[in-house]
Amino acid sequence: MSKHFKNPVVRWIDHRLPVFSYLDHEANEYPTPKNLNYWWNFGSLAGFMLITMIATGIFLAMQYTPHVSMAFNSVERIMRDVNFGWLLRYLHMNGASMFFIVVYIHIFRGLYFGSYKAPRELLWQLGVLILLLMMATAFMGYVLPWGQMSFWGATVITNLFSAIPLVGDKIVTLLWGGFAVDNPTLNRFFALHYLMPFVILAVVMLHIIALHRFGSNNPIGIDTKGKQDTIPFHPYYTTKDIFGLGIFLIFYAFWVFYAPNALGDPDNYIPANPLSTPEHIVPEWYFLPFYAILRSIPDKLMGVIAMGASIAILFVLPWLDRSPVRSGTFRPVFKWFFWMLVFDCAILMFVGKNPPDWFWQPFAMHVTPAEEVVAAAGVADADALWPITFAGGTLGIKILLLGQLATLYYFAYFIVVLPLLSIFETPKRLPLSISEPVLKGGGKAAVAHAHSKPMEKA
Amino acid sequence: MADQAHAVPKDGHSGGTRREFLYLMTAAAGAYGVASVAWPFISSMNPSQDVLALSSIEVDISSIQPGEGITVKWRGKPLFIRRRTPEEIKAAESVNIAQLRDPQTDKDRVQKPEWLVLIGVCTHLGCVPQGEKSSEPRGEYGGYYCPCHGSQYDTSGRIRKGPAPLNLAVPPYTFTGDTTVKVG
């Protein structure tokens, strides 16, 4: 098994502890489909962000004080007095947003190219687990600066558990370690926020082990059938990943150096005040779609269940989409529904950002407070308004209704659209191999020749 | 071989039932052990003795004008103490409780009609409702208005409109004098 290394020290170690053989096998010679496009860069970018977050986080923890009377000031001290503290904090704070951008693109890549399908179901589920852990970590990290949004975000989110029948309140008290979000809560959130990234790291390892079992999926979505379809990971994809990383770092650096607070809420620069709730409590952008789903259901418990289900449904996705064709490229109908899902998530984000009783006026390109719509429509109160209403000469849609429609589509995509498409959609003919579209000069011509079944071995 | 023959009882019931029983008992003992070790860990997350010890306060209410209220901190939460006007008391008492989402009479919620003592935490998702001071919005029912998701409470702190499921909670309290109240 073990490879013959030139360096005698490496050889000595590798004979006893085959780490070099392992790395050589998994990161150097590792056969990778030769047709991966740039959407496949986002996995390694996510890995890069995880390392960045852990590195900046450890150094921030050396300066931070997890106590209600000192947390806010210790963060301000990091910003003003600690050498390069501002840089570490802005890298960490914007890094969270970058991590989610990268991971969301990575997930949509998987959704479009069918990367969740057999034999990669566990790989996909581990990925969903990583997403859940990331969300928990990001939520607890946001509480640490102990600003107004930290405190009230923590209050609202922990209160979600009070919706659980019978034991809900006891669970909330257990989470808080008191009768409100207070010092014990801040302390444990700090401890867990430090722990979670390493749990994520462990699950990422499993994610990679599962990935390397069958190798990467690819834009055509058919299996590699031998050496002619693959290239070694190094230097081909290491180079491509590093090039992508360079582009991504420009994007990341833009936020850190030119708009470090653009993605955050200014209210979090007000110290936490348990006696005064901010006017609008809004989560960070990466939670907005889930927050919108939560608020779309008028019942507290059902809202919480719907929000949980929006993630849980991803766990069973491999069994909802039964179509044997992986890549969306060869699924003419699926494509449309997929892009509608992307659009739908953007709408949910918009809905989550705005108060549910306000009205979106698409033609005026404006979101209008309920009182103004009431005044313009000349009715008694907000109850007398229809969710779709003409006021001030323009059409208005209640944010709540928009959210309900978007929530409906989100779930319909998984529960109705995908299972039905698996039965009724006629996919295009698949090429015989990854090499074929390239060697025969253009995908279209090659596809016309391919009369064999999609999964047939060459 | 002879031993194996003995292991199968004559009624044809194969495969050591005694061994299965032992497996089961071992597993049960193991589960009990794990649970009893996990218990202190989980219990340590619950409110500690010092947090519990801080759970009663005495408040001087002599300076509160009718129609106004004060907010004090109790158990880390805002506590509302409001001196109601005769009109507010009348409005609270005259409500037909059959219409309420969380039916409770005003009498059940106050000890002296003039004084309304509440935990100022919206029962929806825990925001602090506005309306303690007469300068703040009090909603359509003259009580409290939660800015987060628009829940509205009446002058008895009962939920009247919006997403909150329950009335504002009434803490345990006693009047220790004409102008002092002890909460907790």
XYZ file of C-alpha atoms in Angstrom:
642
model
C 0.000 0.000 0.000
C 2.502 2.555 1.200
C 4.180 4.598 -1.457
C 7.929 4.847 -1.833
C 8.872 8.324 -0.676
C 12.298 9.762 -1.501
C 12.787 11.549 1.800
C 14.104 8.949 4.305
C 12.476 10.676 7.307
C 9.114 10.703 5.578
C 9.659 7.068 4.622
C 10.532 6.131 8.211
C 7.448 7.821 9.597
C 5.160 6.604 6.831
C 6.155 3.008 7.472
C 4.941 3.336 11.065
C 2.169 5.898 10.655
C 0.951 6.021 7.045
C -0.248 9.614 7.097
C 1.791 10.557 4.037
C 0.434 7.648 2.051
C -3.034 8.621 3.143
C -2.599 12.266 2.121
C -0.982 11.233 -1.150
C -3.889 8.948 -1.871
C -6.658 11.390 -0.892
C -5.244 14.729 -2.015
C -2.648 14.036 -4.684
C -3.343 11.066 -6.922
C -7.046 11.018 -5.941
C -8.851 10.482 -9.255
C -11.330 13.279 -9.963
C -13.762 13.618 -12.882
C -12.072 15.740 -15.515
C -15.132 17.847 -16.329
C -15.749 19.634 -13.008
C -16.810 23.255 -13.468
C -16.389 26.222 -11.146
C -19.460 25.301 -9.081
C -17.254 22.540 -7.684
C -14.936 25.111 -6.106
C -17.301 25.848 -3.256
C -16.565 22.733 -1.225
C -12.925 23.633 -0.784
C -13.924 27.268 -0.217
C -16.175 26.110 2.630
C -13.239 24.203 4.108
C -11.125 27.330 3.815
C -13.782 29.376 5.634
C -14.026 26.820 8.440
C -10.283 27.073 9.043
C -10.429 30.889 8.835
C -13.249 31.021 11.377
C -11.453 28.706 13.786
C -8.172 30.628 13.457
C -9.678 34.107 13.920
C -12.014 32.777 16.610
C -9.260 31.327 18.767
C -7.375 34.627 18.753
C -10.534 36.603 19.478
C -11.294 34.296 22.418
C -7.947 35.319 23.931
C -9.306 38.875 24.255
C -13.005 38.335 24.872
C -14.734 38.234 28.291
C -17.939 36.184 28.543
C -19.706 38.195 31.230
C -22.826 40.338 30.853
C -21.181 43.409 32.353
C -17.953 43.083 30.371
C -18.709 41.301 27.090
C -19.793 44.370 25.124
C -16.850 46.422 26.347
C -14.366 43.642 25.694
C -15.514 43.545 22.071
C -15.111 47.327 21.844
C -11.657 46.916 23.355
C -10.815 44.373 20.657
C -11.903 46.955 18.087
C -9.967 49.887 19.551
C -7.034 48.697 21.626
C -6.003 45.187 20.643
C -3.354 45.106 17.898
C -5.162 44.174 14.687
C -8.194 43.349 16.830
C -10.406 45.180 14.343
C -9.074 42.951 11.557
C -9.568 39.718 13.475
C -13.096 40.693 14.439
C -14.122 41.919 10.983
C -12.653 38.765 9.423
C -14.617 36.622 11.878
C -17.849 38.577 11.699
C -17.921 38.858 7.895
C -16.412 35.390 7.698
C -19.668 33.997 9.062
C -21.540 35.583 6.161
C -18.936 34.372 3.662
C -19.145 30.852 5.094
C -22.912 30.807 4.611
C -22.720 32.268 1.079
C -20.237 29.583 0.092
C -22.194 26.787 1.767
C -25.521 27.890 0.281
C -23.994 27.900 -3.222
C -22.459 24.493 -2.457
C -25.914 23.188 -1.459
C -27.669 24.611 -4.525
C -24.910 23.075 -6.662
C -25.768 19.729 -5.103
C -29.473 20.311 -5.673
C -29.035 21.154 -9.362
C -26.566 18.439 -10.286
C -28.286 15.759 -8.177
C -25.276 15.216 -5.927
C -27.598 13.867 -3.227
C -28.586 10.806 -5.273
C -27.375 7.244 -4.791
C -24.728 6.340 -3.836
C -24.105 9.728 -2.163
C -27.089 9.889 0.238
C -25.005 9.762 3.409
C -22.569 12.298 1.987
C -25.531 14.641 1.466
C -26.989 13.980 4.911
C -23.659 14.688 6.577
C -23.654 17.964 4.674
C -27.109 18.841 6.014
C -25.859 18.007 9.506
C -22.943 20.400 8.963
C -25.432 23.092 7.944
C -27.411 22.542 11.162
C -24.257 22.711 13.287
C -23.189 25.866 11.454
C -26.531 27.488 12.185
C -26.269 26.672 15.895
C -22.693 27.963 15.987
C -23.526 31.175 14.144
C -26.518 31.830 16.395
C -24.502 31.411 19.589
C -21.619 33.452 18.223
C -23.966 36.333 17.430
C -25.021 36.443 21.097
C -21.455 36.952 22.371
C -20.996 40.721 21.677
C -24.018 41.223 23.961
C -25.595 44.003 21.936
C -29.338 44.584 21.645
C -29.746 42.200 18.699
C -27.586 39.602 20.475
C -29.798 39.681 23.526
C -33.166 39.835 21.798
C -32.164 37.384 19.101
C -31.191 34.953 21.859
C -34.461 35.629 23.680
C -36.673 35.069 20.640
C -34.843 31.981 19.381
C -34.611 30.240 22.773
C -38.289 31.041 23.303
C -39.064 28.931 20.231
C -38.530 25.909 22.475
C -41.326 27.101 24.766
C -43.693 26.088 21.960
C -43.051 22.430 22.820
C -46.093 21.137 24.726
C -45.776 20.357 28.465
C -42.004 20.545 28.906
C -41.360 23.637 26.736
C -40.907 26.118 29.591
C -38.653 23.758 31.512
C -36.442 23.310 28.475
C -36.171 27.070 28.050
C -35.181 27.529 31.721
C -32.604 24.775 31.250
C -31.185 26.509 28.165
C -31.038 29.852 29.951
C -29.757 28.602 33.289
C -32.098 31.160 34.831
C -35.429 32.830 34.268
C -34.279 35.024 31.416
C -31.348 35.259 29.010
C -28.616 36.327 31.410
C -25.034 35.693 32.462
C -25.315 31.875 32.678
C -26.729 31.888 29.136
C -23.870 34.015 27.799
C -21.320 31.800 29.515
C -22.623 28.536 28.116
C -23.096 30.004 24.653
C -19.439 31.012 24.663
C -18.359 27.532 25.755
C -20.502 25.891 23.088
C -19.548 28.407 20.411
C -15.931 27.418 20.985
C -16.738 23.702 20.946
C -19.005 23.501 17.901
C -16.466 24.353 15.167
C -14.431 21.326 16.187
C -17.545 19.156 16.028
C -18.104 20.600 12.553
C -14.507 19.770 11.678
C -15.094 16.154 12.696
C -18.264 15.915 10.603
C -16.409 17.525 7.678
C -13.873 14.680 7.926
C -16.719 12.167 7.669
C -18.153 14.215 4.784
C -14.815 13.890 2.961
C -14.487 10.176 3.724
C -17.975 9.646 2.284
C -17.079 11.835 -0.700
C -13.943 9.887 -1.495
C -15.787 6.574 -1.384
C -17.348 7.202 -4.807
C -15.590 10.424 -5.776
C -17.082 13.733 -6.787
C -20.254 13.952 -8.810
C -19.804 16.005 -11.979
C -21.794 18.391 -14.194
C -22.961 15.567 -16.495
C -23.937 13.455 -13.521
C -22.857 10.105 -14.982
C -20.305 7.910 -13.259
C -16.670 7.959 -14.254
C -15.880 4.748 -16.104
C -12.124 4.476 -15.933
C -8.865 6.337 -16.173
C -9.855 8.172 -19.353
C -12.546 10.049 -17.411
C -10.440 11.202 -14.479
C -7.434 13.353 -13.695
C -5.422 13.406 -10.469
C -6.616 15.938 -7.894
C -3.153 17.462 -7.756
C -2.082 19.533 -9.631
C -5.277 19.950 -11.688
C -7.887 20.717 -9.045
C -5.525 22.105 -6.438
C -4.654 24.762 -9.025
C -8.255 25.366 -9.961
C -9.267 25.580 -6.281
C -6.487 28.038 -5.509
C -7.457 30.218 -8.472
C -11.073 30.203 -7.250
C -9.863 30.986 -3.744
C -8.043 34.062 -5.069
C -11.240 35.395 -6.660
C -13.209 34.594 -3.523
C -10.660 36.358 -1.290
C -11.135 39.557 -3.301
C -14.849 39.321 -2.592
C -14.260 38.556 1.107
C -11.707 41.363 1.443
C -14.157 43.835 -0.096
C -16.567 43.303 2.793
C -13.894 43.221 5.467
C -12.121 46.390 4.345
C -14.791 48.470 2.634
C -18.139 47.486 4.159
C -17.403 45.626 7.395
C -20.744 46.455 9.020
C -22.948 46.358 5.939
C -24.121 42.802 6.581
C -24.795 43.329 10.288
C -27.514 45.157 12.187
C -26.511 48.581 13.606
C -28.645 47.899 16.711
C -26.033 45.415 17.853
C -23.733 48.320 18.665
C -26.181 49.262 21.453
C -25.395 47.351 24.669
C -27.980 44.708 25.592
C -30.896 46.053 27.605
C -33.209 43.389 29.042
C -35.899 45.997 29.743
C -36.255 47.406 26.250
C -36.978 45.496 23.036
C -35.819 46.979 19.713
C -38.540 47.995 17.285
C -37.770 45.307 14.695
C -35.968 42.141 15.615
C -34.361 40.790 12.466
C -31.919 37.881 12.304
C -28.734 37.936 10.246
C -29.325 37.576 6.490
C -28.436 33.880 6.384
C -31.309 33.029 8.734
C -33.927 35.190 7.009
C -35.553 32.451 4.848
C -36.045 30.221 7.887
C -37.328 33.139 9.968
C -39.816 33.903 7.164
C -41.081 30.303 7.226
C -41.442 30.498 11.022
C -43.545 33.644 10.822
C -45.667 32.465 7.912
C -47.523 30.017 10.121
C -49.782 31.916 12.536
C -49.615 29.187 15.197
C -46.548 29.274 17.458
C -45.923 25.509 17.659
C -46.718 24.873 13.991
C -44.426 27.723 12.995
C -41.548 26.151 14.884
C -42.327 22.747 13.358
C -42.415 24.247 9.846
C -39.062 25.919 10.378
C -37.536 22.652 11.601
C -39.135 20.779 8.705
C -37.583 23.141 6.158
C -34.184 21.685 7.097
C -35.349 18.193 8.032
C -36.807 17.713 4.559
C -33.299 17.937 3.113
C -32.392 14.794 5.058
C -34.955 12.745 3.127
C -34.407 14.496 -0.214
C -32.513 11.535 -1.771
C -35.694 9.464 -1.416
C -38.075 12.154 -2.643
C -36.336 12.664 -5.984
C -36.507 9.230 -7.614
C -35.357 10.315 -11.071
C -32.331 8.200 -12.075
C -30.808 11.150 -13.943
C -28.591 13.161 -11.635
C -27.695 16.308 -13.502
C -30.289 19.038 -14.055
C -28.641 19.639 -17.435
C -30.527 16.635 -18.839
C -33.813 17.351 -17.051
C -35.726 19.950 -19.096
C -38.656 20.380 -16.668
C -36.737 20.018 -13.428
C -34.556 22.967 -14.426
C -37.450 25.390 -14.293
C -38.593 24.258 -10.888
C -35.035 24.380 -9.589
C -34.509 28.000 -10.607
C -37.926 28.825 -9.155
C -36.695 27.359 -5.860
C -33.633 29.622 -5.970
C -35.920 32.595 -6.639
C -38.300 31.387 -3.915
C -35.489 31.396 -1.338
C -34.651 34.973 -2.358
C -38.289 35.943 -1.769
C -38.274 34.225 1.620
C -35.182 36.248 2.484
C -36.952 39.447 1.496
C -40.019 38.425 3.528
C -37.919 37.626 6.600
C -36.346 41.070 6.470
C -39.668 42.943 6.507
C -42.429 43.136 9.143
C -45.212 40.632 8.314
C -48.053 43.150 8.500
C -46.418 45.554 6.029
C -47.247 45.638 2.335
C -44.940 45.075 -0.588
C -45.850 47.340 -3.485
C -43.992 45.756 -6.408
C -44.801 48.466 -8.944
C -43.832 51.272 -6.588
C -40.772 49.142 -5.588
C -41.496 49.879 -1.971
C -42.407 48.143 1.286
C -45.034 50.209 3.046
C -46.005 50.135 6.748
C -49.502 48.860 7.522
C -50.664 52.240 8.904
C -49.802 54.021 5.659
C -51.677 51.442 3.624
C -54.658 51.744 5.995
C -54.639 55.518 5.546
C -54.264 55.322 1.758
C -56.986 52.691 1.407
C -59.333 54.678 3.662
C -60.410 51.741 5.848
C -60.942 51.581 9.608
C -57.953 49.465 10.638
C -55.458 46.894 9.415
C -57.981 44.076 9.930
C -60.178 45.526 7.196
C -57.408 45.262 4.599
C -57.285 42.419 2.143
C -53.861 40.766 1.902
C -53.773 41.924 -1.720
C -54.990 45.466 -1.863
C -54.948 48.621 -3.949
C -53.850 51.605 -1.949
C -52.369 54.885 -3.068
C -52.998 53.844 -6.682
C -50.713 50.818 -6.617
C -51.006 47.121 -5.914
C -49.820 45.960 -2.504
C -49.220 42.418 -1.261
C -49.084 41.732 2.441
C -45.631 40.455 3.421
C -47.311 37.702 5.443
C -49.189 36.395 2.392
C -46.075 36.584 0.244
C -44.255 34.569 2.892
C -47.024 31.988 3.015
C -46.968 31.527 -0.762
C -43.172 31.257 -0.762
C -43.264 28.749 2.113
C -45.839 26.733 0.204
C -43.589 26.544 -2.861
C -40.542 25.659 -0.778
C -42.241 22.572 0.617
C -44.085 21.771 -2.608
C -40.749 21.605 -4.462
C -39.620 18.721 -2.246
C -42.873 16.935 -1.464
C -44.842 17.363 -4.701
C -42.674 18.565 -7.597
C -39.677 16.233 -7.257
C -41.668 12.993 -6.706
C -43.974 13.816 -9.636
C -41.105 14.783 -11.942
C -39.464 11.439 -11.145
C -42.511 9.817 -12.762
C -43.595 12.188 -15.525
C -40.467 13.928 -16.781
C -38.694 12.575 -19.873
C -35.011 13.362 -19.488
C -32.769 14.087 -22.448
C -30.476 11.325 -23.630
C -27.299 11.076 -21.614
C -23.827 10.914 -23.169
C -22.119 7.527 -22.952
C -19.208 8.824 -20.937
C -17.682 11.988 -19.523
C -15.150 11.984 -22.355
C -17.622 11.554 -25.179
C -19.063 15.085 -25.434
C -15.536 16.473 -25.488
C -13.917 13.977 -27.887
C -16.715 14.090 -30.446
C -16.604 17.838 -30.582
C -19.559 19.324 -28.772
C -22.124 17.861 -26.389
C -25.151 18.095 -28.686
C -23.787 15.891 -31.473
C -22.472 13.353 -29.045
C -25.771 13.109 -27.228
C -27.541 12.171 -30.446
C -25.346 9.077 -30.717
C -25.999 7.929 -27.217
C -28.642 5.265 -27.341
C -27.626 3.316 -24.307
C -29.216 3.564 -20.890
C -27.937 6.282 -18.549
C -26.217 4.135 -15.948
C -24.837 1.448 -18.256
C -21.189 0.651 -17.783
C -18.909 1.329 -20.722
C -21.473 -31.123 21.900
C -23.347 -32.453 24.861
C -23.429 -28.949 26.357
C -24.988 -27.569 23.204
C -27.661 -30.198 23.302
C -28.539 -29.084 26.810
C -28.851 -25.463 25.674
C -31.929 -26.255 23.595
C -34.876 -26.898 25.887
C -37.199 -29.752 25.116
C -40.109 -27.501 24.149
C -38.083 -26.553 21.050
C -37.456 -22.996 22.247
C -33.989 -22.452 20.836
C -31.207 -20.061 21.793
C -30.326 -19.426 25.456
C -33.125 -17.413 26.989
C -30.981 -17.047 30.082
C -28.275 -15.370 28.005
C -30.819 -13.032 26.417
C -32.050 -12.148 29.865
C -28.507 -11.378 30.987
C -27.919 -9.204 27.902
C -31.088 -7.309 28.680
C -30.187 -6.843 32.338
C -26.682 -5.675 31.437
C -28.040 -3.223 28.901
C -30.586 -1.917 31.421
C -27.918 -1.509 34.085
C -25.702 0.252 31.564
C -28.483 2.599 30.509
C -29.242 3.361 34.148
C -25.558 4.097 34.728
C -25.331 6.425 31.720
C -28.488 8.253 32.777
C -27.280 8.723 36.342
C -23.963 10.117 35.105
C -25.697 12.400 32.582
C -28.062 13.765 35.229
C -25.600 16.015 37.104
C -24.322 17.416 33.815
C -27.796 18.360 32.638
C -28.843 19.540 36.080
C -25.838 21.868 36.253
C -27.362 23.812 33.371
C -30.518 24.619 35.371
C -30.717 27.813 37.485
C -28.104 27.698 40.241
C -28.738 28.415 43.930
C -27.539 32.019 43.698
C -29.857 32.678 40.776
C -32.748 31.175 42.758
C -31.797 33.145 45.878
C -32.229 36.446 44.066
C -35.808 35.640 43.331
C -37.690 38.051 45.580
C -37.636 41.842 45.684
C -39.517 44.572 47.541
C -40.694 47.594 45.567
C -41.797 51.025 46.795
C -44.888 51.955 44.814
C -45.824 55.227 46.547
C -44.614 57.470 43.734
C -46.633 55.860 40.928
C -49.368 58.153 39.566
C -52.729 56.729 38.407
C -52.534 55.667 34.765
C -48.787 55.196 34.982
C -46.565 52.246 35.759
C -42.997 51.385 36.601
C -40.718 48.676 35.282
C -38.336 46.928 37.629
C -36.095 43.922 37.089
C -37.090 40.669 38.748
C -35.370 37.366 38.006
C -33.705 39.088 35.063
C -37.069 39.908 33.564
C -38.962 43.177 33.404
C -41.735 43.416 36.003
C -44.628 45.793 35.358
C -46.363 47.498 38.300
C -49.149 49.723 37.061
C -51.593 51.904 38.976
C -54.828 51.680 37.056
C -57.344 54.502 36.685
C -61.001 53.794 37.592
C -61.848 53.732 33.860
C -59.141 51.154 33.189
C -60.399 48.987 36.054
C -63.931 49.257 34.745
C -62.803 48.359 31.216
C -60.929 45.325 32.539
C -63.840 44.109 34.669
C -66.575 44.591 32.100
C -65.060 42.246 29.496
C -67.071 39.160 28.596
C -64.466 36.510 29.314
C -66.079 34.032 26.930
C -64.584 36.071 24.080
C -61.053 35.834 25.400
C -58.328 33.646 23.973
C -57.051 32.867 27.471
C -60.197 33.355 29.598
C -59.545 34.866 33.017
C -61.514 37.398 35.023
C -59.833 40.597 36.123
C -60.445 39.559 39.750
C -58.285 36.486 39.284
C -55.428 38.615 38.046
C -55.208 41.359 40.695
C -55.187 41.510 44.487
C -56.153 45.185 44.748
C -58.003 46.458 41.648
C -55.889 49.605 41.606
C -52.621 47.706 41.217
C -51.777 45.545 38.235
C -48.586 43.484 38.740
C -47.367 41.578 35.682
C -44.304 39.965 34.192
C -43.541 42.216 31.253
C -42.689 39.456 28.818
C -44.848 38.886 25.756
C -46.083 35.287 25.763
C -45.364 34.978 22.047
C -41.577 35.107 21.778
C -40.462 36.972 24.867
C -40.228 40.635 23.811
C -41.053 43.408 26.279
C -44.427 44.982 25.447
C -44.785 48.758 25.496
C -47.406 50.717 27.462
C -46.120 51.020 31.019
C -45.745 54.756 30.546
C -48.787 56.565 29.195
C -46.520 58.076 26.520
C -45.929 54.659 24.939
C -48.305 52.931 22.522
C -50.834 50.843 24.447
C -52.703 49.231 21.581
C -56.414 49.187 20.871
C -57.326 47.849 24.307
C -55.440 50.449 26.338
C -53.120 47.940 27.976
C -49.914 46.877 26.298
C -48.602 46.631 22.764
C -45.757 44.320 21.764
C -43.612 45.913 19.056
C -42.138 42.636 17.812
C -45.120 40.873 16.302
C -47.999 43.175 17.240
C -49.662 41.374 20.159
C -52.102 43.594 22.065
C -53.088 43.240 25.714
C -55.924 44.910 27.649
C -55.795 46.819 30.955
C -55.689 43.513 32.797
C -52.762 42.268 30.708
C -54.933 39.756 28.880
C -54.164 38.865 25.269
C -56.732 40.392 22.934
C -55.155 40.470 19.499
C -52.021 39.269 17.717
C -50.015 36.040 17.779
C -49.396 35.612 21.556
C -51.227 32.563 22.960
C -51.534 33.556 26.639
C -52.175 36.499 28.975
C -49.210 38.291 30.490
C -48.175 36.220 33.520
C -48.953 37.372 37.055
C -46.039 36.744 39.448
C -46.553 35.700 43.084
C -46.656 38.875 45.165
C -47.911 40.287 48.465
C -48.558 43.790 49.704
C -46.277 44.237 52.697
C -47.632 47.730 53.418
C -49.791 50.406 51.830
C -46.946 51.506 49.586
C -44.716 48.443 49.275
C -45.145 45.215 47.387
C -42.983 42.119 47.689
C -42.618 40.063 44.521
C -41.424 36.462 44.510
